[in-house]
């Protein structure tokens, strides 16, 4: 831009810090912020400028132009597989932590796509979606034991991609046979998935959060690194991440086993490590993070705080985690609501009492 001589980063909605640094004579801003959420920010700008006699110039706001509208236009225009795929890498470079929420359907994907909140002058949104083997199975009334195959899940992702633009991370269980990984990576990359997570378990597939892990075994490091190498070799772009998931803590093994594996998986070419735990306390994964952050094999760390759910994102950032996956919450929130409403209709023999508890017909008609 010809007339711009310097660009200064502003990472909050509050202008005070930059204003104090620059002490400008004039601040120019569209007059739309006189109303609504930015009203308080405007007041602060005026009082800050008054300290050195600066002036606020407010050109009349052009009607019907808004960043929200531009965001909507982008969603409507859609994206390409390559653009979507590369987003995760760009987010990792730009954000203190990348926030991923589980999407098991196009409508849950749309919520993740559109939801944004402003809190304490910060713009909050989810960065992307998690395709969970657990909730993809539950959605179909099946257990999380790979009875829902990859093709079914990938077809469903295509439908989610039809109405969203944010990146998606795919839960690939243990990736299947090493000979087949190439084809899985090819399919995922082709549609624009940004990352695949493979776990180092073999044998009977059981969800990691089950207390009883009988019959489940951890893969040998040598075997699992072959899978990582096969996946990396198959991927056509540097934007596609192969993330290795370590199940040592899930299977009762210790920190040194987890670290040994993390270093080996990193050396084999993994782009990130998911360290999983089903403890109520994040101590275990924090100990891992402390050690692995100092390793020469360090690569970004991912966590899934399903059981240690009280942990705050700020603590995860402090311990060096770069991606947080909220792995099942959209499914877990819809199920009790559907069950309760169904029960109430059955008992009441009409729906008038629950009408206010559900989306109105008017809203559902105009939702999309
Ligand atoms: C999933 O969401 O399917 C996962 C995470 O793999 S967990 O349920 O914790 O195993
Ligand atoms: Mg899973």
mmCIF file of C-alpha atoms and ligand atoms in Angstrom:
data_model
loop_
_atom_site.group_PDB
_atom_site.id
_atom_site.type_symbol
_atom_site.label_atom_id
_atom_site.label_comp_id
_atom_site.label_asym_id
_atom_site.label_seq_id
_atom_site.Cartn_x
_atom_site.Cartn_y
_atom_site.Cartn_z
ATOM 1 C CA UNK A 1 0.000 0.000 0.000
ATOM 2 C CA UNK A 2 1.647 3.116 -1.345
ATOM 3 C CA UNK A 3 0.723 5.516 1.431
ATOM 4 C CA UNK A 4 1.477 3.252 4.344
ATOM 5 C CA UNK A 5 4.992 3.735 5.669
ATOM 6 C CA UNK A 6 4.792 1.576 8.747
ATOM 7 C CA UNK A 7 2.492 -1.126 10.100
ATOM 8 C CA UNK A 8 2.269 -1.614 13.844
ATOM 9 C CA UNK A 9 0.864 -4.774 15.339
ATOM 10 C CA UNK A 10 -2.150 -4.406 17.557
ATOM 11 C CA UNK A 11 -3.220 -7.655 19.151
ATOM 12 C CA UNK A 12 -6.076 -6.407 21.315
ATOM 13 C CA UNK A 13 -9.186 -4.418 20.532
ATOM 14 C CA UNK A 14 -8.030 -1.821 23.042
ATOM 15 C CA UNK A 15 -5.984 0.909 21.345
ATOM 16 C CA UNK A 16 -4.491 2.465 24.496
ATOM 17 C CA UNK A 17 -1.045 0.845 24.392
ATOM 18 C CA UNK A 18 -0.366 1.809 20.779
ATOM 19 C CA UNK A 19 -1.873 5.262 21.218
ATOM 20 C CA UNK A 20 0.415 5.995 24.152
ATOM 21 C CA UNK A 21 3.378 4.817 22.140
ATOM 22 C CA UNK A 22 2.551 6.857 19.005
ATOM 23 C CA UNK A 23 0.807 9.892 20.539
ATOM 24 C CA UNK A 24 -0.953 10.607 17.219
ATOM 25 C CA UNK A 25 -2.529 13.976 16.365
ATOM 26 C CA UNK A 26 -5.428 12.202 14.697
ATOM 27 C CA UNK A 27 -7.172 8.869 14.933
ATOM 28 C CA UNK A 28 -9.536 8.050 12.078
ATOM 29 C CA UNK A 29 -12.301 5.495 12.635
ATOM 30 C CA UNK A 30 -15.713 4.847 11.085
ATOM 31 C CA UNK A 31 -18.503 6.252 13.238
ATOM 32 C CA UNK A 32 -20.186 2.862 13.616
ATOM 33 C CA UNK A 33 -18.388 2.254 16.890
ATOM 34 C CA UNK A 34 -20.501 4.870 18.618
ATOM 35 C CA UNK A 35 -22.979 2.078 19.225
ATOM 36 C CA UNK A 36 -22.706 -1.533 20.254
ATOM 37 C CA UNK A 37 -19.816 -3.494 21.569
ATOM 38 C CA UNK A 38 -17.051 -1.016 20.646
ATOM 39 C CA UNK A 39 -18.655 1.955 22.438
ATOM 40 C CA UNK A 40 -16.437 1.615 25.500
ATOM 41 C CA UNK A 41 -13.293 1.281 23.393
ATOM 42 C CA UNK A 42 -14.187 4.538 21.617
ATOM 43 C CA UNK A 43 -14.596 6.335 24.953
ATOM 44 C CA UNK A 44 -11.145 5.147 25.998
ATOM 45 C CA UNK A 45 -9.599 6.362 22.734
ATOM 46 C CA UNK A 46 -11.128 9.824 23.229
ATOM 47 C CA UNK A 47 -9.884 10.107 26.816
ATOM 48 C CA UNK A 48 -6.397 8.822 25.889
ATOM 49 C CA UNK A 49 -6.107 11.275 22.958
ATOM 50 C CA UNK A 50 -7.153 14.158 25.190
ATOM 51 C CA UNK A 51 -3.934 13.739 27.200
ATOM 52 C CA UNK A 52 -1.913 15.294 24.370
ATOM 53 C CA UNK A 53 -4.694 17.139 22.521
ATOM 54 C CA UNK A 54 -5.174 14.497 19.832
ATOM 55 C CA UNK A 55 -8.413 14.378 17.849
ATOM 56 C CA UNK A 56 -10.761 11.616 16.817
ATOM 57 C CA UNK A 57 -12.030 11.914 13.232
ATOM 58 C CA UNK A 58 -15.071 9.800 12.486
ATOM 59 C CA UNK A 59 -16.089 9.507 8.828
ATOM 60 C CA UNK A 60 -19.613 8.324 8.316
ATOM 61 C CA UNK A 61 -19.728 4.578 8.214
ATOM 62 C CA UNK A 62 -20.544 3.047 4.841
ATOM 63 C CA UNK A 63 -23.827 1.259 5.276
ATOM 64 C CA UNK A 64 -23.915 -2.515 4.989
ATOM 65 C CA UNK A 65 -20.156 -2.987 5.100
ATOM 66 C CA UNK A 66 -18.864 -4.826 8.122
ATOM 67 C CA UNK A 67 -16.098 -7.234 8.978
ATOM 68 C CA UNK A 68 -18.785 -9.691 10.070
ATOM 69 C CA UNK A 69 -20.327 -9.399 6.622
ATOM 70 C CA UNK A 70 -16.954 -9.961 4.986
ATOM 71 C CA UNK A 71 -16.451 -13.058 7.151
ATOM 72 C CA UNK A 72 -19.839 -14.333 6.025
ATOM 73 C CA UNK A 73 -18.963 -13.632 2.382
ATOM 74 C CA UNK A 74 -15.782 -15.656 2.784
ATOM 75 C CA UNK A 75 -17.773 -18.564 4.185
ATOM 76 C CA UNK A 76 -20.260 -18.275 1.335
ATOM 77 C CA UNK A 77 -17.512 -18.119 -1.267
ATOM 78 C CA UNK A 78 -15.946 -21.208 0.289
ATOM 79 C CA UNK A 79 -12.343 -22.254 0.086
ATOM 80 C CA UNK A 80 -10.117 -24.657 -1.821
ATOM 81 C CA UNK A 81 -8.648 -27.845 -0.343
ATOM 82 C CA UNK A 82 -5.121 -26.404 -0.476
ATOM 83 C CA UNK A 83 -6.041 -23.132 1.188
ATOM 84 C CA UNK A 84 -7.911 -24.903 3.963
ATOM 85 C CA UNK A 85 -5.144 -27.453 4.447
ATOM 86 C CA UNK A 86 -2.440 -24.787 4.851
ATOM 87 C CA UNK A 87 -4.420 -22.919 7.492
ATOM 88 C CA UNK A 88 -3.383 -25.098 10.413
ATOM 89 C CA UNK A 89 0.303 -24.445 9.827
ATOM 90 C CA UNK A 90 -0.324 -20.712 9.537
ATOM 91 C CA UNK A 91 -2.394 -20.696 12.728
ATOM 92 C CA UNK A 92 0.362 -22.549 14.583
ATOM 93 C CA UNK A 93 2.778 -19.808 13.643
ATOM 94 C CA UNK A 94 0.403 -17.012 14.533
ATOM 95 C CA UNK A 95 -1.371 -18.068 17.727
ATOM 96 C CA UNK A 96 -0.236 -18.888 21.248
ATOM 97 C CA UNK A 97 -2.484 -21.958 21.119
ATOM 98 C CA UNK A 98 -4.684 -23.351 18.351
ATOM 99 C CA UNK A 99 -8.169 -24.206 19.620
ATOM 100 C CA UNK A 100 -9.858 -27.160 17.999
ATOM 101 C CA UNK A 101 -13.402 -28.318 18.727
ATOM 102 C CA UNK A 102 -15.015 -31.582 17.732
ATOM 103 C CA UNK A 103 -17.393 -31.504 14.760
ATOM 104 C CA UNK A 104 -19.424 -34.622 14.015
ATOM 105 C CA UNK A 105 -21.755 -33.107 11.411
ATOM 106 C CA UNK A 106 -22.088 -30.159 9.040
ATOM 107 C CA UNK A 107 -24.277 -28.293 11.551
ATOM 108 C CA UNK A 108 -21.745 -28.687 14.375
ATOM 109 C CA UNK A 109 -19.047 -27.613 11.898
ATOM 110 C CA UNK A 110 -21.094 -24.530 11.075
ATOM 111 C CA UNK A 111 -21.284 -23.562 14.736
ATOM 112 C CA UNK A 112 -17.484 -23.784 14.981
ATOM 113 C CA UNK A 113 -17.169 -21.822 11.755
ATOM 114 C CA UNK A 114 -19.433 -18.963 12.753
ATOM 115 C CA UNK A 115 -19.174 -18.577 16.498
ATOM 116 C CA UNK A 116 -17.228 -15.581 17.767
ATOM 117 C CA UNK A 117 -17.322 -13.729 21.067
ATOM 118 C CA UNK A 118 -15.630 -10.613 22.330
ATOM 119 C CA UNK A 119 -14.401 -10.905 25.911
ATOM 120 C CA UNK A 120 -12.227 -8.337 27.641
ATOM 121 C CA UNK A 121 -11.502 -6.690 24.298
ATOM 122 C CA UNK A 122 -10.295 -9.951 22.800
ATOM 123 C CA UNK A 123 -11.870 -11.582 19.787
ATOM 124 C CA UNK A 124 -12.448 -15.260 20.566
ATOM 125 C CA UNK A 125 -13.190 -18.036 18.106
ATOM 126 C CA UNK A 126 -12.339 -21.678 17.468
ATOM 127 C CA UNK A 127 -9.573 -22.190 14.959
ATOM 128 C CA UNK A 128 -10.642 -25.505 13.541
ATOM 129 C CA UNK A 129 -12.418 -28.825 13.820
ATOM 130 C CA UNK A 130 -11.630 -32.290 15.181
ATOM 131 C CA UNK A 131 -13.013 -35.303 13.407
ATOM 132 C CA UNK A 132 -13.281 -37.713 16.329
ATOM 133 C CA UNK A 133 -13.494 -41.485 15.943
ATOM 134 C CA UNK A 134 -15.541 -41.527 19.146
ATOM 135 C CA UNK A 135 -18.227 -39.060 18.149
ATOM 136 C CA UNK A 136 -18.311 -40.195 14.504
ATOM 137 C CA UNK A 137 -19.152 -43.638 15.900
ATOM 138 C CA UNK A 138 -21.630 -42.414 18.514
ATOM 139 C CA UNK A 139 -23.442 -40.392 15.846
ATOM 140 C CA UNK A 140 -24.106 -43.681 14.064
ATOM 141 C CA UNK A 141 -25.088 -45.497 17.247
ATOM 142 C CA UNK A 142 -21.922 -47.595 17.199
ATOM 143 C CA UNK A 143 -19.052 -48.089 19.643
ATOM 144 C CA UNK A 144 -15.671 -46.443 19.061
ATOM 145 C CA UNK A 145 -14.014 -49.633 17.813
ATOM 146 C CA UNK A 146 -13.431 -48.866 14.134
ATOM 147 C CA UNK A 147 -16.725 -50.366 13.016
ATOM 148 C CA UNK A 148 -17.284 -47.047 11.239
ATOM 149 C CA UNK A 149 -14.743 -47.196 8.422
ATOM 150 C CA UNK A 150 -12.524 -44.419 7.085
ATOM 151 C CA UNK A 151 -14.492 -44.019 3.844
ATOM 152 C CA UNK A 152 -17.725 -43.341 5.723
ATOM 153 C CA UNK A 153 -15.995 -40.803 7.926
ATOM 154 C CA UNK A 154 -14.245 -39.089 5.010
ATOM 155 C CA UNK A 155 -17.486 -38.787 3.049
ATOM 156 C CA UNK A 156 -18.982 -37.087 6.060
ATOM 157 C CA UNK A 157 -16.010 -34.688 6.271
ATOM 158 C CA UNK A 158 -16.708 -33.752 2.668
ATOM 159 C CA UNK A 159 -20.170 -32.679 3.740
ATOM 160 C CA UNK A 160 -18.741 -30.665 6.636
ATOM 161 C CA UNK A 161 -16.309 -29.053 4.179
ATOM 162 C CA UNK A 162 -19.162 -28.017 1.897
ATOM 163 C CA UNK A 163 -20.316 -25.469 4.482
ATOM 164 C CA UNK A 164 -17.143 -24.490 6.336
ATOM 165 C CA UNK A 165 -13.700 -23.020 5.643
ATOM 166 C CA UNK A 166 -11.780 -23.761 8.854
ATOM 167 C CA UNK A 167 -9.097 -26.458 9.025
ATOM 168 C CA UNK A 168 -9.771 -29.974 10.295
ATOM 169 C CA UNK A 169 -7.653 -32.517 12.158
ATOM 170 C CA UNK A 170 -8.526 -36.168 11.521
ATOM 171 C CA UNK A 171 -8.474 -38.829 14.231
ATOM 172 C CA UNK A 172 -7.121 -41.817 12.298
ATOM 173 C CA UNK A 173 -7.009 -44.245 15.265
ATOM 174 C CA UNK A 174 -3.795 -46.226 14.704
ATOM 175 C CA UNK A 175 -3.723 -45.515 10.965
ATOM 176 C CA UNK A 176 -4.448 -49.136 10.074
ATOM 177 C CA UNK A 177 -1.880 -51.289 8.301
ATOM 178 C CA UNK A 178 1.351 -49.641 7.266
ATOM 179 C CA UNK A 179 0.728 -50.723 3.655
ATOM 180 C CA UNK A 180 -2.586 -48.837 3.596
ATOM 181 C CA UNK A 181 -1.487 -45.549 5.164
ATOM 182 C CA UNK A 182 -0.455 -44.027 1.861
ATOM 183 C CA UNK A 183 -4.011 -44.217 0.540
ATOM 184 C CA UNK A 184 -5.478 -42.741 3.686
ATOM 185 C CA UNK A 185 -3.069 -39.785 3.568
ATOM 186 C CA UNK A 186 -3.827 -39.267 -0.131
ATOM 187 C CA UNK A 187 -7.573 -39.178 0.502
ATOM 188 C CA UNK A 188 -7.280 -36.776 3.422
ATOM 189 C CA UNK A 189 -4.928 -34.412 1.643
ATOM 190 C CA UNK A 190 -6.966 -34.406 -1.531
ATOM 191 C CA UNK A 191 -10.050 -33.069 0.249
ATOM 192 C CA UNK A 192 -8.078 -30.524 2.297
ATOM 193 C CA UNK A 193 -7.667 -32.079 5.741
ATOM 194 C CA UNK A 194 -4.782 -30.353 7.554
ATOM 195 C CA UNK A 195 -3.538 -33.101 9.847
ATOM 196 C CA UNK A 196 -3.928 -36.729 10.724
ATOM 197 C CA UNK A 197 -3.313 -38.068 14.205
ATOM 198 C CA UNK A 198 -2.200 -41.684 14.544
ATOM 199 C CA UNK A 199 -1.977 -43.433 17.897
ATOM 200 C CA UNK A 200 0.625 -46.005 18.896
ATOM 201 C CA UNK A 201 -1.803 -48.747 19.870
ATOM 202 C CA UNK A 202 -2.398 -52.148 18.301
ATOM 203 C CA UNK A 203 -4.859 -54.960 18.869
ATOM 204 C CA UNK A 204 -8.423 -54.506 19.945
ATOM 205 C CA UNK A 205 -9.427 -50.875 19.388
ATOM 206 C CA UNK A 206 -10.867 -49.362 22.525
ATOM 207 C CA UNK A 207 -11.437 -45.714 23.293
ATOM 208 C CA UNK A 208 -8.541 -44.384 25.393
ATOM 209 C CA UNK A 209 -10.806 -42.978 28.083
ATOM 210 C CA UNK A 210 -12.071 -46.442 29.093
ATOM 211 C CA UNK A 211 -10.673 -47.387 32.474
ATOM 212 C CA UNK A 212 -10.182 -50.990 31.425
ATOM 213 C CA UNK A 213 -7.640 -51.183 28.617
ATOM 214 C CA UNK A 214 -7.448 -55.008 28.699
ATOM 215 C CA UNK A 215 -6.583 -56.453 25.301
ATOM 216 C CA UNK A 216 -5.055 -53.179 24.126
ATOM 217 C CA UNK A 217 -1.337 -53.057 23.490
ATOM 218 C CA UNK A 218 1.080 -50.331 22.643
ATOM 219 C CA UNK A 219 2.861 -50.722 19.344
ATOM 220 C CA UNK A 220 6.595 -51.321 19.232
ATOM 221 C CA UNK A 221 8.496 -48.130 18.556
ATOM 222 C CA UNK A 222 10.061 -49.690 15.469
ATOM 223 C CA UNK A 223 6.673 -50.598 13.980
ATOM 224 C CA UNK A 224 5.067 -47.285 14.756
ATOM 225 C CA UNK A 225 7.904 -45.243 13.273
ATOM 226 C CA UNK A 226 7.358 -47.183 10.028
ATOM 227 C CA UNK A 227 3.795 -45.855 9.988
ATOM 228 C CA UNK A 228 4.993 -42.293 10.552
ATOM 229 C CA UNK A 229 7.523 -42.626 7.759
ATOM 230 C CA UNK A 230 4.933 -44.112 5.409
ATOM 231 C CA UNK A 231 2.538 -41.247 6.147
ATOM 232 C CA UNK A 232 5.193 -38.574 5.655
ATOM 233 C CA UNK A 233 6.392 -40.182 2.444
ATOM 234 C CA UNK A 234 2.846 -40.282 1.086
ATOM 235 C CA UNK A 235 1.992 -36.679 1.843
ATOM 236 C CA UNK A 236 2.413 -34.323 -1.094
ATOM 237 C CA UNK A 237 2.545 -31.038 0.764
ATOM 238 C CA UNK A 238 4.486 -29.678 3.734
ATOM 239 C CA UNK A 239 1.216 -28.197 4.949
ATOM 240 C CA UNK A 240 -0.159 -31.618 5.865
ATOM 241 C CA UNK A 241 0.765 -32.629 9.406
ATOM 242 C CA UNK A 242 1.337 -36.135 10.652
ATOM 243 C CA UNK A 243 0.801 -36.042 14.399
ATOM 244 C CA UNK A 244 1.860 -38.985 16.565
ATOM 245 C CA UNK A 245 -0.249 -39.803 19.579
ATOM 246 C CA UNK A 246 1.469 -41.415 22.525
ATOM 247 C CA UNK A 247 -0.670 -43.748 24.639
ATOM 248 C CA UNK A 248 1.935 -44.607 27.295
ATOM 249 C CA UNK A 249 0.037 -42.864 30.120
ATOM 250 C CA UNK A 250 -3.273 -44.363 28.976
ATOM 251 C CA UNK A 251 -1.747 -47.838 29.299
ATOM 252 C CA UNK A 252 -0.138 -47.212 32.691
ATOM 253 C CA UNK A 253 3.403 -46.706 31.445
ATOM 254 C CA UNK A 254 5.734 -44.068 32.809
ATOM 255 C CA UNK A 255 7.181 -40.748 31.757
ATOM 256 C CA UNK A 256 10.422 -42.161 30.458
ATOM 257 C CA UNK A 257 8.524 -44.508 28.116
ATOM 258 C CA UNK A 258 6.493 -41.575 26.819
ATOM 259 C CA UNK A 259 9.608 -39.448 26.307
ATOM 260 C CA UNK A 260 11.510 -42.222 24.574
ATOM 261 C CA UNK A 261 8.632 -42.630 22.176
ATOM 262 C CA UNK A 262 8.221 -38.885 21.605
ATOM 263 C CA UNK A 263 11.872 -38.569 20.608
ATOM 264 C CA UNK A 264 11.709 -41.597 18.307
ATOM 265 C CA UNK A 265 8.492 -40.429 16.656
ATOM 266 C CA UNK A 266 9.910 -36.962 16.187
ATOM 267 C CA UNK A 267 13.089 -38.369 14.645
ATOM 268 C CA UNK A 268 10.921 -40.443 12.287
ATOM 269 C CA UNK A 269 9.374 -37.252 10.896
ATOM 270 C CA UNK A 270 6.260 -36.488 12.997
ATOM 271 C CA UNK A 271 5.192 -32.868 12.829
ATOM 272 C CA UNK A 272 3.754 -32.808 16.347
ATOM 273 C CA UNK A 273 3.166 -35.050 19.366
ATOM 274 C CA UNK A 274 -0.167 -35.639 21.085
ATOM 275 C CA UNK A 275 0.490 -36.765 24.627
ATOM 276 C CA UNK A 276 -2.704 -38.371 25.872
ATOM 277 C CA UNK A 277 -3.823 -38.905 29.457
ATOM 278 C CA UNK A 278 -7.001 -39.976 31.226
ATOM 279 C CA UNK A 279 -6.011 -38.606 34.614
ATOM 280 C CA UNK A 280 -8.137 -35.985 36.343
ATOM 281 C CA UNK A 281 -5.042 -33.873 36.840
ATOM 282 C CA UNK A 282 -2.799 -32.517 34.073
ATOM 283 C CA UNK A 283 0.349 -33.139 36.201
ATOM 284 C CA UNK A 284 1.385 -36.097 34.096
ATOM 285 C CA UNK A 285 1.250 -34.265 30.784
ATOM 286 C CA UNK A 286 2.860 -31.167 32.291
ATOM 287 C CA UNK A 287 5.814 -33.280 33.451
ATOM 288 C CA UNK A 288 6.085 -34.666 29.958
ATOM 289 C CA UNK A 289 5.892 -31.170 28.470
ATOM 290 C CA UNK A 290 8.615 -29.856 30.763
ATOM 291 C CA UNK A 291 11.039 -32.540 29.675
ATOM 292 C CA UNK A 292 10.096 -32.741 26.006
ATOM 293 C CA UNK A 293 10.299 -28.956 25.560
ATOM 294 C CA UNK A 294 13.997 -29.209 26.367
ATOM 295 C CA UNK A 295 14.674 -32.183 24.115
ATOM 296 C CA UNK A 296 16.611 -31.704 20.924
ATOM 297 C CA UNK A 297 13.790 -33.646 19.272
ATOM 298 C CA UNK A 298 11.176 -31.136 20.424
ATOM 299 C CA UNK A 299 8.212 -30.638 18.080
ATOM 300 C CA UNK A 300 4.890 -28.909 18.897
ATOM 301 C CA UNK A 301 2.745 -30.610 21.535
ATOM 302 C CA UNK A 302 -0.980 -31.314 21.413
ATOM 303 C CA UNK A 303 -3.302 -32.199 24.294
ATOM 304 C CA UNK A 304 -6.875 -33.425 24.757
ATOM 305 C CA UNK A 305 -8.155 -32.217 28.133
ATOM 306 C CA UNK A 306 -11.250 -34.438 28.347
ATOM 307 C CA UNK A 307 -10.619 -35.763 31.868
ATOM 308 C CA UNK A 308 -8.498 -32.923 33.275
ATOM 309 C CA UNK A 309 -11.133 -30.502 32.035
ATOM 310 C CA UNK A 310 -10.541 -27.833 34.688
ATOM 311 C CA UNK A 311 -7.236 -26.940 33.064
ATOM 312 C CA UNK A 312 -7.297 -23.419 31.606
ATOM 313 C CA UNK A 313 -5.893 -22.665 28.165
ATOM 314 C CA UNK A 314 -3.459 -20.213 29.748
ATOM 315 C CA UNK A 315 -1.886 -23.081 31.734
ATOM 316 C CA UNK A 316 -1.576 -25.171 28.604
ATOM 317 C CA UNK A 317 0.156 -22.261 26.865
ATOM 318 C CA UNK A 318 2.468 -21.833 29.852
ATOM 319 C CA UNK A 319 3.481 -25.474 29.559
ATOM 320 C CA UNK A 320 4.201 -25.136 25.859
ATOM 321 C CA UNK A 321 1.168 -26.806 24.284
ATOM 322 C CA UNK A 322 0.440 -25.508 20.791
ATOM 323 C CA UNK A 323 -2.850 -27.258 20.033
ATOM 324 C CA UNK A 324 -5.752 -28.028 22.365
ATOM 325 C CA UNK A 325 -8.463 -30.401 21.182
ATOM 326 C CA UNK A 326 -11.884 -30.332 22.845
ATOM 327 C CA UNK A 327 -12.615 -33.789 21.536
ATOM 328 C CA UNK A 328 -16.256 -34.662 22.133
ATOM 329 C CA UNK A 329 -18.154 -31.717 23.539
ATOM 330 C CA UNK A 330 -20.510 -30.990 20.652
ATOM 331 C CA UNK A 331 -21.788 -34.559 20.728
ATOM 332 C CA UNK A 332 -21.942 -34.685 24.512
ATOM 333 C CA UNK A 333 -23.975 -31.481 24.588
ATOM 334 C CA UNK A 334 -26.494 -32.475 21.927
ATOM 335 C CA UNK A 335 -27.271 -35.924 23.330
ATOM 336 C CA UNK A 336 -28.703 -34.917 26.750
ATOM 337 C CA UNK A 337 -30.716 -32.140 25.155
ATOM 338 C CA UNK A 338 -32.301 -34.432 22.596
ATOM 339 C CA UNK A 339 -33.000 -37.089 25.247
ATOM 340 C CA UNK A 340 -34.570 -34.628 27.672
ATOM 341 C CA UNK A 341 -36.790 -33.031 25.082
ATOM 342 C CA UNK A 342 -37.936 -36.426 23.769
ATOM 343 C CA UNK A 343 -38.779 -37.516 27.318
ATOM 344 C CA UNK A 344 -40.748 -34.339 28.015
ATOM 345 C CA UNK A 345 -42.824 -34.697 24.845
ATOM 346 C CA UNK A 346 -43.557 -38.303 25.741
ATOM 347 C CA UNK A 347 -44.691 -37.421 29.255
ATOM 348 C CA UNK A 348 -46.585 -34.280 28.388
ATOM 349 C CA UNK A 349 -48.261 -35.564 25.218
ATOM 350 C CA UNK A 350 -47.741 -32.163 23.601
ATOM 351 C CA UNK A 351 -44.838 -29.849 22.913
ATOM 352 C CA UNK A 352 -45.952 -26.450 24.195
ATOM 353 C CA UNK A 353 -43.935 -26.686 27.423
ATOM 354 C CA UNK A 354 -40.642 -27.305 25.689
ATOM 355 C CA UNK A 355 -41.064 -24.855 22.808
ATOM 356 C CA UNK A 356 -39.129 -22.145 24.642
ATOM 357 C CA UNK A 357 -36.264 -24.530 25.399
ATOM 358 C CA UNK A 358 -35.538 -25.269 21.761
ATOM 359 C CA UNK A 359 -34.734 -23.164 18.700
ATOM 360 C CA UNK A 360 -37.884 -21.450 17.489
ATOM 361 C CA UNK A 361 -39.359 -22.385 14.138
ATOM 362 C CA UNK A 362 -38.657 -18.863 12.897
ATOM 363 C CA UNK A 363 -35.003 -19.138 13.903
ATOM 364 C CA UNK A 364 -34.522 -22.613 12.500
ATOM 365 C CA UNK A 365 -35.981 -21.502 9.170
ATOM 366 C CA UNK A 366 -33.541 -18.633 8.900
ATOM 367 C CA UNK A 367 -30.544 -20.296 10.542
ATOM 368 C CA UNK A 368 -28.877 -21.147 7.245
HETATM 369 C C1 LIG B 1 -11.587 -39.319 19.930
HETATM 370 O O1 LIG B 1 -12.164 -38.242 20.101
HETATM 371 O O2 LIG B 1 -12.081 -40.218 19.266
HETATM 372 C C2 LIG B 1 -10.259 -39.543 20.500
HETATM 373 C C3 LIG B 1 -9.876 -38.861 21.724
HETATM 374 O O3 LIG B 1 -9.536 -40.351 19.966
HETATM 375 S S1 LIG B 1 -10.277 -39.916 23.039
HETATM 376 O O4 LIG B 1 -11.715 -40.090 23.058
HETATM 377 O O5 LIG B 1 -9.791 -39.295 24.263
HETATM 378 O O6 LIG B 1 -9.611 -41.196 22.819
HETATM 379 MG MG1 LIG B 2 -10.493 -41.626 18.638
#
